[in-house]
Short mmCIF file of C-alpha atoms in Angstrom, two decimals:
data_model
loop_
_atom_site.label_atom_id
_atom_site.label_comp_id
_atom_site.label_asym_id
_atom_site.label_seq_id
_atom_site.Cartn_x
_atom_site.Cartn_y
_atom_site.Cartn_z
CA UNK C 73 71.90 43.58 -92.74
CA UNK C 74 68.23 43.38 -91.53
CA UNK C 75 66.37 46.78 -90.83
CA UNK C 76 65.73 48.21 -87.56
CA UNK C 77 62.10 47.34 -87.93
CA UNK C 78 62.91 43.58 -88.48
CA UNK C 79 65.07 43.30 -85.25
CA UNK C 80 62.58 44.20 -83.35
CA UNK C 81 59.51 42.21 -84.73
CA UNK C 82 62.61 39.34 -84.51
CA UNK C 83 63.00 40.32 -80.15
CA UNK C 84 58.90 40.20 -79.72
CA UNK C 85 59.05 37.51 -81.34
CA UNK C 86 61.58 35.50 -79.23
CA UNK C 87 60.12 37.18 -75.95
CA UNK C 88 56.54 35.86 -76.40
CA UNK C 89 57.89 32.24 -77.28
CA UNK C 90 60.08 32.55 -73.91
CA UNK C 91 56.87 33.55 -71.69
CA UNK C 92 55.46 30.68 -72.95
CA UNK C 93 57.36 28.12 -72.21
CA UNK C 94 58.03 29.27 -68.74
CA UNK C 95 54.36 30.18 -67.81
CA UNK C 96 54.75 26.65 -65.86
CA UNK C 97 57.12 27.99 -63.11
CA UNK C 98 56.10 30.56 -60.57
CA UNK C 99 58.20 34.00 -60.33
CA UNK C 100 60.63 32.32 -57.49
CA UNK C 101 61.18 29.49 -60.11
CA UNK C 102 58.83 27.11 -57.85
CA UNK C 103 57.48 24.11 -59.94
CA UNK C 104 53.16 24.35 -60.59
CA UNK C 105 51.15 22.82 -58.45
CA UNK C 106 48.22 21.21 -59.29
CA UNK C 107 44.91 22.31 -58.23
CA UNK C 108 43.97 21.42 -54.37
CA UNK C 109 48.06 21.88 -53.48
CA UNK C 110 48.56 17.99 -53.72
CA UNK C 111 50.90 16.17 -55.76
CA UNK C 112 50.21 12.41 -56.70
CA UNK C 113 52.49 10.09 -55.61
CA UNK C 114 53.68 7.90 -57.71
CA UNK C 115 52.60 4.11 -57.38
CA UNK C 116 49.87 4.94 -55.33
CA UNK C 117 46.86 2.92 -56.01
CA UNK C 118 43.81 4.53 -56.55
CA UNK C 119 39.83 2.75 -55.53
CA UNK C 120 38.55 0.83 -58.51
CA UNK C 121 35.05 1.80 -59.35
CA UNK C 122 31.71 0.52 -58.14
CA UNK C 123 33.75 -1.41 -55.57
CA UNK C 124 32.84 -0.23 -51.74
CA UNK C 125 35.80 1.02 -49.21
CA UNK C 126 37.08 -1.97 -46.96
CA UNK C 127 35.86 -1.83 -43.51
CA UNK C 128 38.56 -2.38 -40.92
CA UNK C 129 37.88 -4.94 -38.53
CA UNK C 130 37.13 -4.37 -34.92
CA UNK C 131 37.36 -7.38 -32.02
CA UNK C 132 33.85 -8.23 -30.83
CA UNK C 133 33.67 -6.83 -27.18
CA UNK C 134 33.88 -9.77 -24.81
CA UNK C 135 30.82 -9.24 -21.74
CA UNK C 136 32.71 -7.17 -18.85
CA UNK C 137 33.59 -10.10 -15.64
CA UNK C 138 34.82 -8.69 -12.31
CA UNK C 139 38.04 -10.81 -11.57
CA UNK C 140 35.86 -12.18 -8.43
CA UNK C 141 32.87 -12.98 -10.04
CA UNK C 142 31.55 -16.75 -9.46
CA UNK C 143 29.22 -17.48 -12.18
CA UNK C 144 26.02 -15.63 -13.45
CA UNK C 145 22.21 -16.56 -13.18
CA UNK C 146 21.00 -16.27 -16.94
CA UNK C 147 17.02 -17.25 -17.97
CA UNK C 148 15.42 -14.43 -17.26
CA UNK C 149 14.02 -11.99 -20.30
CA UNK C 150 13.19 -9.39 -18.16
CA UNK C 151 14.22 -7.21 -14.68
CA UNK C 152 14.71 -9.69 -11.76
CA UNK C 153 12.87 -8.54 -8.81
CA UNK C 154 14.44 -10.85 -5.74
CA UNK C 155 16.87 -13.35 -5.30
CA UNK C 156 16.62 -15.62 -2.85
CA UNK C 157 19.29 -18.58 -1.18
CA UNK C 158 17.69 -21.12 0.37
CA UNK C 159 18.53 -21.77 4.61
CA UNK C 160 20.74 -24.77 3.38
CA UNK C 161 22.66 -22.59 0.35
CA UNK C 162 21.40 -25.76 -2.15
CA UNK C 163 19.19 -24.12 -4.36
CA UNK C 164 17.76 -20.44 -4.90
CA UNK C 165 15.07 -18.80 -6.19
CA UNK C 166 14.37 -15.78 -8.64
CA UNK C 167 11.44 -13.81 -9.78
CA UNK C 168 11.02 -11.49 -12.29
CA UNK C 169 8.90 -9.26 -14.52
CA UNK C 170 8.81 -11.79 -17.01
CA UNK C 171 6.05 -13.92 -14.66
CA UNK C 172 8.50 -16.89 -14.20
CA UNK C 173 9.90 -18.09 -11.14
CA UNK C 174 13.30 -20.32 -11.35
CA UNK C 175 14.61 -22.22 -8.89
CA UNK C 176 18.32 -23.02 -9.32
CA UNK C 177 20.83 -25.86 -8.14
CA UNK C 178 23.78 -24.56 -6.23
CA UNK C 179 25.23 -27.76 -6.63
CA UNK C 180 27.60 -27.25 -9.32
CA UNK C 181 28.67 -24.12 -11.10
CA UNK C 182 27.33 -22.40 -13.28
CA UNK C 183 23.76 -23.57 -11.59
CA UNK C 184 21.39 -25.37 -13.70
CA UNK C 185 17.71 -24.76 -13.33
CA UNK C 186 15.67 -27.00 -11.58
CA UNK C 187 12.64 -25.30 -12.17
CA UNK C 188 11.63 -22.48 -14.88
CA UNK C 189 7.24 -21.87 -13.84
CA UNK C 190 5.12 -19.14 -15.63
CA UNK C 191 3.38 -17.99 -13.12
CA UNK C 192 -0.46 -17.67 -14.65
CA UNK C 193 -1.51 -13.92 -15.00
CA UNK C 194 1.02 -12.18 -12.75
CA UNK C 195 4.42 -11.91 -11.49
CA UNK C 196 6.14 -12.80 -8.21
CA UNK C 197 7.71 -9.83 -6.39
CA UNK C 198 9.44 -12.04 -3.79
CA UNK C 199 10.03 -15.61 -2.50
CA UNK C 200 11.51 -18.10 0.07
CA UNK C 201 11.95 -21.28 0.96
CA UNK C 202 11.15 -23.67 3.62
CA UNK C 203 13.72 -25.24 5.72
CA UNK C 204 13.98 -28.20 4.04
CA UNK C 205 13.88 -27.10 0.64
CA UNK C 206 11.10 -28.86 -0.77
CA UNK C 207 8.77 -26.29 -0.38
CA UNK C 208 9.01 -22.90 -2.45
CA UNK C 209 6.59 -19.87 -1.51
CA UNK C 210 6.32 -16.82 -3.97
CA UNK C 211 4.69 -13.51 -2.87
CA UNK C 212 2.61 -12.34 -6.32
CA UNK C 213 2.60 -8.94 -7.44
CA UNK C 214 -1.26 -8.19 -8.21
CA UNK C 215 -3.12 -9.88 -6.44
CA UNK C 216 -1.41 -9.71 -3.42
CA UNK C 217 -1.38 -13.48 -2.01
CA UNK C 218 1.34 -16.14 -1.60
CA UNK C 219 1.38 -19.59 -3.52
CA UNK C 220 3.23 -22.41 -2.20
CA UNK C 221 4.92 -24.98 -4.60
CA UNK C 222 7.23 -27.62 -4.90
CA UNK C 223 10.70 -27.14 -5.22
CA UNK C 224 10.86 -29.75 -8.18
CA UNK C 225 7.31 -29.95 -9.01
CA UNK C 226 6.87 -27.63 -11.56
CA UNK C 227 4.17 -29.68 -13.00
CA UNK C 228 2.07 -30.66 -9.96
CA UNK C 229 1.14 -26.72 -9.84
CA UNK C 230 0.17 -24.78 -6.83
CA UNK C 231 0.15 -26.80 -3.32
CA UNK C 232 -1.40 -23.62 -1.34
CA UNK C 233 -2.46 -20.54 -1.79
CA UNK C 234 -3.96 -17.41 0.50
CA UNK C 235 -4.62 -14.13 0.11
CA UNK C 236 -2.75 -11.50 2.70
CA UNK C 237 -5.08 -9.01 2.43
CA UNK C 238 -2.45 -6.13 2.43
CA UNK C 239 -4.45 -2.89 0.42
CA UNK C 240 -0.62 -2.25 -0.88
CA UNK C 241 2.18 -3.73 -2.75
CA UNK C 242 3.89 -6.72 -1.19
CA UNK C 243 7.48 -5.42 -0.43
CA UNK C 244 9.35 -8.92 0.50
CA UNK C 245 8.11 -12.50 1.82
CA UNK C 246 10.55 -14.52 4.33
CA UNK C 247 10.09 -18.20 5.82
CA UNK C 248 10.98 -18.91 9.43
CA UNK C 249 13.75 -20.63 9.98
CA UNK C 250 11.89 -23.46 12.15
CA UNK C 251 9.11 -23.44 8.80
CA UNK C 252 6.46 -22.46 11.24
CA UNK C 253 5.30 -19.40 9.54
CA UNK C 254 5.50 -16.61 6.71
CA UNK C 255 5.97 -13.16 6.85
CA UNK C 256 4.55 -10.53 4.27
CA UNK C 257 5.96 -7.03 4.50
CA UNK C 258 4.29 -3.98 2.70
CA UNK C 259 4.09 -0.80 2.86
CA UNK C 260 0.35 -0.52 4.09
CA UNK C 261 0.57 2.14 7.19
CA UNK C 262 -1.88 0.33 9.00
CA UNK C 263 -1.07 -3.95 8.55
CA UNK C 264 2.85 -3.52 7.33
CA UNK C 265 3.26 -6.65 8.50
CA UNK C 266 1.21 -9.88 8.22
CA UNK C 267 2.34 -13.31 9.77
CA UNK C 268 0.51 -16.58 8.76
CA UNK C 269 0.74 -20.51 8.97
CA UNK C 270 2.21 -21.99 5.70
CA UNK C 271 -1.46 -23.26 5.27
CA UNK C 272 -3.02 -19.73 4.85
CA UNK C 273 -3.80 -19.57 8.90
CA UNK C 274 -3.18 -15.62 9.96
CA UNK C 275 -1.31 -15.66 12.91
CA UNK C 276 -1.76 -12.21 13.75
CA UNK C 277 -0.79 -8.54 12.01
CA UNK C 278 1.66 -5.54 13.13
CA UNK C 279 1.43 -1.93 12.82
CA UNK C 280 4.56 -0.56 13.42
CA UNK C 281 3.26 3.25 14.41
CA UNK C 282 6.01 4.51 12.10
CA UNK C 283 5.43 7.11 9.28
CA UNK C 284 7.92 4.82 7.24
CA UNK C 285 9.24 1.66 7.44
CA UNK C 286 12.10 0.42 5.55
CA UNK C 287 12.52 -3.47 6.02
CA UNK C 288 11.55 -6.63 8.14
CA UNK C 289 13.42 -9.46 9.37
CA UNK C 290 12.95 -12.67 11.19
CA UNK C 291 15.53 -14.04 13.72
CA UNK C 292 17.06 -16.96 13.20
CA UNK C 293 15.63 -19.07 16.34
CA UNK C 294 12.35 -17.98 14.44
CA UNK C 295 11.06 -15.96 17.83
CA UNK C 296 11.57 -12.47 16.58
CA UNK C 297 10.01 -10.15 13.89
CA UNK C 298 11.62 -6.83 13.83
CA UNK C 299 11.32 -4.22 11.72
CA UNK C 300 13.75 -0.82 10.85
CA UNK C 301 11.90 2.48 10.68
CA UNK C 302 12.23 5.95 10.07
CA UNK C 303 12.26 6.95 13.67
CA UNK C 304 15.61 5.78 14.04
CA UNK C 305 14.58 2.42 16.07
CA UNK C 306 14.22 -0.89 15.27
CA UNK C 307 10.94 -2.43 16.77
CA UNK C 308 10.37 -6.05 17.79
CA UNK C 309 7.57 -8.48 18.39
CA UNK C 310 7.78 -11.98 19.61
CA UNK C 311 5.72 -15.03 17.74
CA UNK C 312 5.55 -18.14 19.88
CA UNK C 313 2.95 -20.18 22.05
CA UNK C 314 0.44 -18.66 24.94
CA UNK C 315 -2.11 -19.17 26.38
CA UNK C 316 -3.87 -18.62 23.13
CA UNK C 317 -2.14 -21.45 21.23
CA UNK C 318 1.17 -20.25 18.64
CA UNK C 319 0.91 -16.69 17.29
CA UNK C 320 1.81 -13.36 17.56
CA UNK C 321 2.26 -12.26 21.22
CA UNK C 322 3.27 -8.56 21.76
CA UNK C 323 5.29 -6.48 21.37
CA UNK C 324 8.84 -7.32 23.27
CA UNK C 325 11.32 -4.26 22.90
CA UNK C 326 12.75 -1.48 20.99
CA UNK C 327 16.27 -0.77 20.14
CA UNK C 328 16.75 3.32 20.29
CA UNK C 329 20.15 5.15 20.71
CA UNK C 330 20.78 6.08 16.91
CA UNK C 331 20.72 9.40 15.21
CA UNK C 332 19.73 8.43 11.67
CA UNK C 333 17.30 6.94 9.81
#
């Protein structure tokens, strides 16, 4: 029989061996986990190196279109500045800060251009044109005048030109309906409004007497120019012929009664 001090070098023995093969398994018997609490699943393949992650494809957003939406007027490169339908709703006219003016056919849609003109060191701020369409006149930015072109003459250049002789920025331009005469509006306190001849002739000048003044119009007989100001009225002046020959002949009323500007 083995001695007392063999059995128990024998037990430590055992014990130590047992530890050892358990030290995989937690005190509740739990399996080991590897580091970062994640166990690989099996069949899963993993990135091959030097190869870069696959980028998941997104649909190219389509431009948004309002469900009413007609057609657009693309050719500009930079912010239009006016847009402009001609009396007969054939062709229209657009200036911008790119220095072009383009006149486009209505005719079909989308509307082709019938004209695309650099116009030479500065940029139209507004335009209109004459009753019959041939005729296209552009109010320019710095200088301050109006040029008159053809409508399809893009290369037969300017056919008039004037100065307005407004001493501030040339707000909008409009063309009588009969094609008599033009109307510059600025916002000079003094000469806010300027009528002339389509040759260059001034036909006379208005000065509202309003701190500010927010737009002018022209009727459509072509006997009125009214303007909207801050004093809550609306102001009009009659253009026609006296005894002076056709131009600007007074004042003729005021329409009063609102509350706001």
């Amino acid at each position: 029989p083995a001695s007392p001090a063999r059995r128990a070098a024998t037990t430590a023995m055992r014990g130590s061996i047992f530890s050892e093969v358990a030290g995989g398994a937690d005190a509740a018997g739990a399996p080991h986990k590897e580091e970062g609490g994640k166990k690989k699943k099996k069949g899963a393949a993993e990135p091959k190196p030097g190869l870069p992650p696959k980028k998941e494809k997104k649909d190219d957003k389509k431009e948004a279109k309002h469900p009413q939406q007609v057609c657009m007027f693309k050719g500009h490169s930079s912010d239009i500045l006016q847009l402009r339908f001609s009396g007969t709703c054939k062709v229209a006219g657009t200036v911008a800060e790119d220095r072009r003016l383009i006149v486009w056919d209505l005719k079909s849609l989308p509307p082709a251009q019938l004209m695309n003109l650099p116009l030479e060191l500065d940029h139209g701020v507004g335009c209109a044109f004459s009753p019959d369409d041939k005729f296209v006149a552009v109010a320019m930015g710095r200088s301050r005048e109006v040029r008159i072109y053809k409508t399809k003459g893009a290369k037969e250049g300017i056919q008039m030109q004037f100065k307005t002789n407004h001493s501030h920025d040339i707000l909008s331009l409009d063309w009588s309906f009969d094609g008599k005469f033009l109307v510059t509006f600025s916002d000079d306190p003094k000469d806010t409004i300027r009528i002339f001849k389509p040759t260059g002739e001034s036909l006379g000048h208005i000065n509202p007497g309003a701190l500010v003044v927010y737009s002018c119009a022209v009727s459509p007989d072509s006997r009125f120019v009214s303007c909207a100001t801050m004093q809550c009225d609306a102001r009009i002046w009659e253009v026609g012929t006296g005894k002076d020959g056709y131009k600007l002949q007074g004042k003729a009323m005021e329409l009063t009664g609102r509350s706001g500007g």
